[in-house]
XYZ file of C-alpha atoms in Angstrom:
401
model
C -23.514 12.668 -10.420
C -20.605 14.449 -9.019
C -17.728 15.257 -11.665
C -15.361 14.120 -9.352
C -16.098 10.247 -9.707
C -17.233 10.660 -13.260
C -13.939 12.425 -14.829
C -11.914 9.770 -12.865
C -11.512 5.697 -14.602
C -9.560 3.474 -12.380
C -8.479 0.139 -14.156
C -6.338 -3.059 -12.545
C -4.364 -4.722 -13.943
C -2.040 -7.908 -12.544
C -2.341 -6.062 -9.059
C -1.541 -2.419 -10.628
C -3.754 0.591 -11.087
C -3.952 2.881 -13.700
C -5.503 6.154 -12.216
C -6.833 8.430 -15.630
C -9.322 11.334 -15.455
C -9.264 14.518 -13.138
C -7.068 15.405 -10.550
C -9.243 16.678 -8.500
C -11.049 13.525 -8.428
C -7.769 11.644 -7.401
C -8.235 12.699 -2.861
C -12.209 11.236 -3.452
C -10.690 7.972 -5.221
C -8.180 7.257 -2.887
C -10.337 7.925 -0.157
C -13.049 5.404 -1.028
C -10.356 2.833 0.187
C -10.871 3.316 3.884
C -13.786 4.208 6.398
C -14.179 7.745 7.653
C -13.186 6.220 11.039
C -9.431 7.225 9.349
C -10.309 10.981 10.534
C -9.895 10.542 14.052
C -6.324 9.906 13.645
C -5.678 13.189 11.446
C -5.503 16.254 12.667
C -5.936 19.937 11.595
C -2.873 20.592 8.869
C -2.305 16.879 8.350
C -0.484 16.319 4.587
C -2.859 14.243 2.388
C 0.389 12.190 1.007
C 4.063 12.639 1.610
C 6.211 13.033 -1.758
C 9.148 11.288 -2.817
C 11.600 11.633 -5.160
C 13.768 9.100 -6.848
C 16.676 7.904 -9.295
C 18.701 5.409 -9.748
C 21.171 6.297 -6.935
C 18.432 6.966 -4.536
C 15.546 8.016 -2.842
C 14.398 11.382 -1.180
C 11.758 12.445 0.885
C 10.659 15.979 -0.886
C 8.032 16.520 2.218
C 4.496 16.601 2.540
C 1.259 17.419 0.439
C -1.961 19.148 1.359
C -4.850 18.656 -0.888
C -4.292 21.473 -3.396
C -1.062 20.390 -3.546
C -1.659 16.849 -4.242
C -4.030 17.913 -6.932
C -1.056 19.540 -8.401
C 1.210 16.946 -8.665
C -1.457 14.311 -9.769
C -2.470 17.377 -12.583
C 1.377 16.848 -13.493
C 2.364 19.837 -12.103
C 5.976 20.157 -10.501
C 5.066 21.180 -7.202
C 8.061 22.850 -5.814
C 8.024 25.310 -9.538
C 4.455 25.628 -10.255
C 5.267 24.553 -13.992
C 3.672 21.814 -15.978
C 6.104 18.555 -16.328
C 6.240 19.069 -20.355
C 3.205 18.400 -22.318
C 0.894 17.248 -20.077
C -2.345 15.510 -21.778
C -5.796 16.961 -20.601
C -8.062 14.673 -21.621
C -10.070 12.263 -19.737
C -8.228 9.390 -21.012
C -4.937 10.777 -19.231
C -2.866 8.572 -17.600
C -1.978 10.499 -13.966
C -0.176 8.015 -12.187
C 0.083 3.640 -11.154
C -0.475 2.201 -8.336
C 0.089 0.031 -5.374
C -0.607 -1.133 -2.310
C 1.973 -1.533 0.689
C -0.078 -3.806 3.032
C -0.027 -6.619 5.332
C -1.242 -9.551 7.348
C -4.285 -8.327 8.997
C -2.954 -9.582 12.810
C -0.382 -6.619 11.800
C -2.751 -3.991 12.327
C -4.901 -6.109 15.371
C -1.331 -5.958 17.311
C -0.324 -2.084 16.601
C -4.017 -0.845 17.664
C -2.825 -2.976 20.661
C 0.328 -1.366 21.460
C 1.549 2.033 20.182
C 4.835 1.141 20.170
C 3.775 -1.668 17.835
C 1.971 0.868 15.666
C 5.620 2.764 15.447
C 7.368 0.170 14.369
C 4.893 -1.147 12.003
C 4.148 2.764 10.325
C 8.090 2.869 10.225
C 8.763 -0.291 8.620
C 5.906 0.333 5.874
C 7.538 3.370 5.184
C 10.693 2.231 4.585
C 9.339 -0.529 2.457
C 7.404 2.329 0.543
C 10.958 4.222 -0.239
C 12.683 0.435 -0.783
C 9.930 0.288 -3.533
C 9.988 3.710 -5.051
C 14.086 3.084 -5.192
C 13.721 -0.370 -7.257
C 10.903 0.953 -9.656
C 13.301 4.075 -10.302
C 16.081 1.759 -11.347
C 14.170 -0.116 -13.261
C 11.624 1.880 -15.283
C 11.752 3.270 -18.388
C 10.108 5.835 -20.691
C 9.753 5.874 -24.688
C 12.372 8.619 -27.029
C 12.201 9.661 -30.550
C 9.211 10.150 -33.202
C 6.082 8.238 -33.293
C 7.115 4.668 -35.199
C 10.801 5.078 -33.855
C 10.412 5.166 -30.553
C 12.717 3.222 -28.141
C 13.123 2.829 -24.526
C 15.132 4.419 -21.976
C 15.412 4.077 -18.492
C 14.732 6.943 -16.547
C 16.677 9.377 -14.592
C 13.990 10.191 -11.685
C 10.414 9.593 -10.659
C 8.220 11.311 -7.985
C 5.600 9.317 -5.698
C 3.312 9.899 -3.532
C 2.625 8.278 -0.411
C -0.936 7.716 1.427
C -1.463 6.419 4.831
C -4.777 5.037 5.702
C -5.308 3.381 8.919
C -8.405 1.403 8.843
C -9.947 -0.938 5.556
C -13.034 0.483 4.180
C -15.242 -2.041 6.950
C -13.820 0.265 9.170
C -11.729 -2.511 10.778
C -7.488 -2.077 11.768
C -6.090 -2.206 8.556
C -2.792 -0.396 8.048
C -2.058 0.024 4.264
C 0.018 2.794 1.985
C -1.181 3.767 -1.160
C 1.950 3.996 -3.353
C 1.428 6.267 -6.039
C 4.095 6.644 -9.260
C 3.372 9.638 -10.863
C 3.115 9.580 -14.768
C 5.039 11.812 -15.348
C 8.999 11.123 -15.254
C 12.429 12.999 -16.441
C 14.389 11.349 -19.089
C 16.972 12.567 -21.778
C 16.794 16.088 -20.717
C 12.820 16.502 -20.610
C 9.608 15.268 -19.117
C 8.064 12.617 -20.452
C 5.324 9.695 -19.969
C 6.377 6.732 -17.921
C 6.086 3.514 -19.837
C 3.480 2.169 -17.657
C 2.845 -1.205 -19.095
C 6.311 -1.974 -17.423
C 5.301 -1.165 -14.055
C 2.185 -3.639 -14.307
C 5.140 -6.116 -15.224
C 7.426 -5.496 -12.019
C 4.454 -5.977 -9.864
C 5.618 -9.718 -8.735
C 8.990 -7.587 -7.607
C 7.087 -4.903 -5.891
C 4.682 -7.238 -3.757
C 7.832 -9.245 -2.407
C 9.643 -6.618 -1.864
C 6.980 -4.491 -0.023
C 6.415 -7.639 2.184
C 9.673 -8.718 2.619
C 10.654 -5.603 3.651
C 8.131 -5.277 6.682
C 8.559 -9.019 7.619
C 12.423 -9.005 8.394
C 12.543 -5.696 9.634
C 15.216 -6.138 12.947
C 12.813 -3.239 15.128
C 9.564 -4.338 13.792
C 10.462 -8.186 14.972
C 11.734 -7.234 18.124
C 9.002 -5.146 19.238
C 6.813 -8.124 18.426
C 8.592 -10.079 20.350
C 8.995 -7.772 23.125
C 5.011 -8.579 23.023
C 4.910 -12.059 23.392
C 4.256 -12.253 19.669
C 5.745 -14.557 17.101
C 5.282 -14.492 13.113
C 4.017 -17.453 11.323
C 6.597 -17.374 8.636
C 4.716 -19.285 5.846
C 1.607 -16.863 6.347
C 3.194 -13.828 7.988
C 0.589 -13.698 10.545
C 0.773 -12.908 13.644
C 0.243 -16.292 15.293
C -1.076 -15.092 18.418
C -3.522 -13.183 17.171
C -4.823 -14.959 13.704
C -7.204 -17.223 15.329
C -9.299 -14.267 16.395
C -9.582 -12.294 12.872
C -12.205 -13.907 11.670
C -14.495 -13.526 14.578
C -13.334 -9.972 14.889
C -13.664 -9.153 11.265
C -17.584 -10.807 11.488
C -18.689 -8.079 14.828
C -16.961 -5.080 13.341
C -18.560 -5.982 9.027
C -21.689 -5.117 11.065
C -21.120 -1.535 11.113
C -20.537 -1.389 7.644
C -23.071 -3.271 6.471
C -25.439 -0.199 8.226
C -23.179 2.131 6.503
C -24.202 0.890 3.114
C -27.437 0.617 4.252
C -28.107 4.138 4.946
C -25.879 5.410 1.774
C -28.105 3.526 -0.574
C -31.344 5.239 1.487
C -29.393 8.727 0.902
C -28.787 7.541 -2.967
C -32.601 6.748 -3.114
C -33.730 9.872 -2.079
C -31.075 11.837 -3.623
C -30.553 10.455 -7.049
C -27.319 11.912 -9.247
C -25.877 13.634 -6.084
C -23.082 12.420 -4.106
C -22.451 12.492 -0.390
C -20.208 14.544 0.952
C -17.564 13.893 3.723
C -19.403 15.132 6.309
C -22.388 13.525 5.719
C -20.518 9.942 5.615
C -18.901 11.052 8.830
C -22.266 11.387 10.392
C -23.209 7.668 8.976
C -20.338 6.532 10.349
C -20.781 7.867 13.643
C -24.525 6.301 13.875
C -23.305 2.914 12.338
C -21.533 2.512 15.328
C -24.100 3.713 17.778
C -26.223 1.382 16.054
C -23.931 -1.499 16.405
C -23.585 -1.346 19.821
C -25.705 0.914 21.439
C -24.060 0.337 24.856
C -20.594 1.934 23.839
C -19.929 5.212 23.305
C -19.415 6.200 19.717
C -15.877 6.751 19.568
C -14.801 10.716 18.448
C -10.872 10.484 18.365
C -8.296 7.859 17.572
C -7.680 6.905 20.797
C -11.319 6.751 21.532
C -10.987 4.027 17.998
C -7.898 2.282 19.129
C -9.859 1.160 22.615
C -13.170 0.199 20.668
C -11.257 -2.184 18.523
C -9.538 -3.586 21.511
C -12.245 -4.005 23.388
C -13.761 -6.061 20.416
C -10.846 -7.748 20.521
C -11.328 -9.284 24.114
C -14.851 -9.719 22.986
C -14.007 -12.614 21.006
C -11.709 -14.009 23.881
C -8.236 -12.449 23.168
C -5.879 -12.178 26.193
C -2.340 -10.850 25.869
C 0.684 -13.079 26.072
C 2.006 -14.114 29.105
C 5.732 -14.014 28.133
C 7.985 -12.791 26.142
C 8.395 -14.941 22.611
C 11.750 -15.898 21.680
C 12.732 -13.741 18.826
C 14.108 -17.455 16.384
C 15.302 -16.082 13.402
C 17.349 -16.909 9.846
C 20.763 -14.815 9.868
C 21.776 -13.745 6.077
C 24.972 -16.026 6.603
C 22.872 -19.333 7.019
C 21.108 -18.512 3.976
C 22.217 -21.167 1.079
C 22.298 -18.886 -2.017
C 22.718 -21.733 -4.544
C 20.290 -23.604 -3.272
C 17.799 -21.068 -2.832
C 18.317 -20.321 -6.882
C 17.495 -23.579 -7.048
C 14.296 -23.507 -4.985
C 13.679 -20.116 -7.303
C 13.752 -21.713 -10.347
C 11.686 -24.588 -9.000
C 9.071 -22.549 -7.910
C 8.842 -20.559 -11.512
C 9.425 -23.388 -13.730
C 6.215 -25.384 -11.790
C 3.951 -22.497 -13.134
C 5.477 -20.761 -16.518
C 7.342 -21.441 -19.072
C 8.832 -18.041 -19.196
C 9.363 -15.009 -16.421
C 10.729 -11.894 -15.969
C 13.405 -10.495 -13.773
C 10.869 -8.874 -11.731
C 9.203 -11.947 -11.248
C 11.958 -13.769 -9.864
C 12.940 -11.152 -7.570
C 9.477 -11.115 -6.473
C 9.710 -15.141 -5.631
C 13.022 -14.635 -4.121
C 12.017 -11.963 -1.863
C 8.882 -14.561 -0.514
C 11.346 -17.300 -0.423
C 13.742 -14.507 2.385
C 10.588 -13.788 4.450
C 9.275 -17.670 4.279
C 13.273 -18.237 5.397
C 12.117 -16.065 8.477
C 15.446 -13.824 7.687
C 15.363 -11.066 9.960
C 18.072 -8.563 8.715
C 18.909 -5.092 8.241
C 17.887 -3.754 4.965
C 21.150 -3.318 3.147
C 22.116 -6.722 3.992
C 18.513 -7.716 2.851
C 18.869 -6.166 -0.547
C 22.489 -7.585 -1.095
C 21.361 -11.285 -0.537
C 18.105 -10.800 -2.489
C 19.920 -9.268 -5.503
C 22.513 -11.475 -5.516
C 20.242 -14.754 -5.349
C 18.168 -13.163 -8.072
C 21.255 -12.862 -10.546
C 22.080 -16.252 -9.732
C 18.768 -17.154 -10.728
C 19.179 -15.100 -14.039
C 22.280 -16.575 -14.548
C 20.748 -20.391 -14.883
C 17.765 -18.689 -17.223
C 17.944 -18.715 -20.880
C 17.019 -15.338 -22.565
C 14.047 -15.723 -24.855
C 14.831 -12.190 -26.501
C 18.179 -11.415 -27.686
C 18.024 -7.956 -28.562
């Protein structure tokens, strides 16, 4: 078997993972997470992930990574010095960096393969979310100080991430997502040191909400939809328009990965303890579709991908709106913040007997996009921090030191 997927352990945990093992076997992990049809959009001298810094003021795009590069930084290397981020672990066991997933209703991705400028608005809202997330993780995290037994915690003063685009799920259906890697490495007190990760895995509540709160009462992304004749459901998210056709769509286009597997676990038979390479699953993927629908022609660019699944789309008896929608949205000044501390606490007290302040910023950002708030981010992130310290404000600490 390939070293690359043996020297690399991926574990979850509460909606986190913990990426340990070899660098170089981070591009092969990350790209089991999508279908090969993800290569028509990308072309020659495409980063694999953009980079971005962070500390408690702020956040910075630091440009983009090719794959050496990104081997680099998951190795713990600072990429812009060549240098090793302070004692770096080498073993397997290694912690190289958490992660998660900026994603989305699936009509989301049905409506920007529709319309490009859709797709704009959608890649530019996920992005922002992505640096929206990096920013709150950066004021919040912390790393670990003095001698072994002694130890204590202190926030940190910056953190890199790296960002991964993938366009399609690994089905090979519409399925915008960002990989949203923190690296492990993170400056504190003068020096690099380990990022307490077991803190991430408990902002995760925080960095769901946020990441879909974000996207969901984004001004541009709303108004393009509407510009569309498409309206969000705001319990769900979806697109309303188009979630009564996912399921049938999801059912014609499963078919071509279903052959996928089919001929990988021929390949596996006949090749035991090798792994296939990317060209070989590009070929698969290029006769799983032929096979699928041998009428069509196998589609060899992203625009050549982007008509296929719209196509499919009709299939299953899809028509475009007629109108316009009506853009009805929640200003922030109609927003009750009392009462939504209220409906906070409710909702936590129903489930737990104790939370976090992640966790209620995490339910307060749901309650904002279930509100169907459309608003500019700053104004966003003012009325979701201040309903979250009036939530804090009616808790009772459990820990007093």
């Amino acid at each position: 078997m390939s070293t690359d997927i043996v020297e690399a352990v991926v574990r979850v945990h509460g909606g986190v993972k913990f990426y340990r093992g070899a660098a170089k076997a981070a591009r092969a992990y990350v790209e089991r997470d999508r279908s090969r049809a993800d290569d028509y959009y990308l072309g020659e001298g495409c980063g694999v992930a953009a980079r971005l810094t962070a500390t408690p003021g702020g956040v910075e795009h630091a440009g983009s990574m090719d794959g050496d590069a990104y081997e680099q930084w998951v190795a713990g290397v600072d990429v812009e010095t060549g240098r090793k981020k302070g004692r770096v672990r080498e073993d397997a066991n290694a912690l190289r960096f958490v992660e998660v997933t900026v994603n989305g209703p699936k009509t989301w991705s049905l409506a920007a393969a529709l319309h490009p400028d859709i797709s704009a608005a959608l890649d530019e809202a996920q992005d922002k979310a992505a640096a929206e997330i990096v920013g709150w993780v950066a004021q919040h995290a912390t790393t670990r100080v003095g001698p072994r037994g002694r130890q204590v915690q202190v926030p940190v003063e910056k953190i890199e991430a790296a960002v991964i685009r993938h366009y399609t799920s690994r089905a090979g259906d519409p399925h915008r997502h960002l990989h949203l890697q923190i690296n492990a490495r993170v400056w504190a007190a003068g020096a690099w040191r380990g990022l307490h990760s077991v803190g991430v895995r408990d902002m995760i509540e925080a960095i769901n909400g946020i990441g879909h709160a974000a996207v969901a009462t984004n001004p541009e992304f709303r108004a393009v939809l509407a510009a569309r004749g498409f309206s969000l459901d705001p319990e769900t998210g979806e697109i309303e328009q188009l979630a009564p056709y996912v399921g049938a769509f999801s059912a014609r286009t499963s078919q071509i990965h279903r052959h996928i597997d089919r001929y990988e676990a021929e390949w596996r038979r006949e090749h035991p303890g090798e792994e296939p390479g990317p060209r070989l699953r590009e070929v698969w993927d290029r006769r799983a579709w032929a096979d699928s629908r041998p009428d069509k022609v196998v589609p060899t660019t992203g625009a050549d991908l982007v008509a296929r699944w719209n196509d499919e789309l009709r299939a299953v008896g899809y028509r475009d709106p007629a109108a316009l929608a009506v853009l009805e949205a929640t200003p922030v000044a109609w927003i009750d913040r009392d009462g939504a501390a209220d409906w906070v606490i409710s909702q936590l007290g129903a489930k737990r007997s104790a939370w976090n302040a992640a966790d209620i910023r995490g339910k307060v950002e749901v309650l904002l996009a279930q509100a169907n708030l459309v608003a500019e981010p700053a104004a966003r992130i003012e009325l979701a921090e201040d309903v979250t310290a009036r939530v804090a404000a009616r808790c009772v600490p459990l820990l007093t030191s």
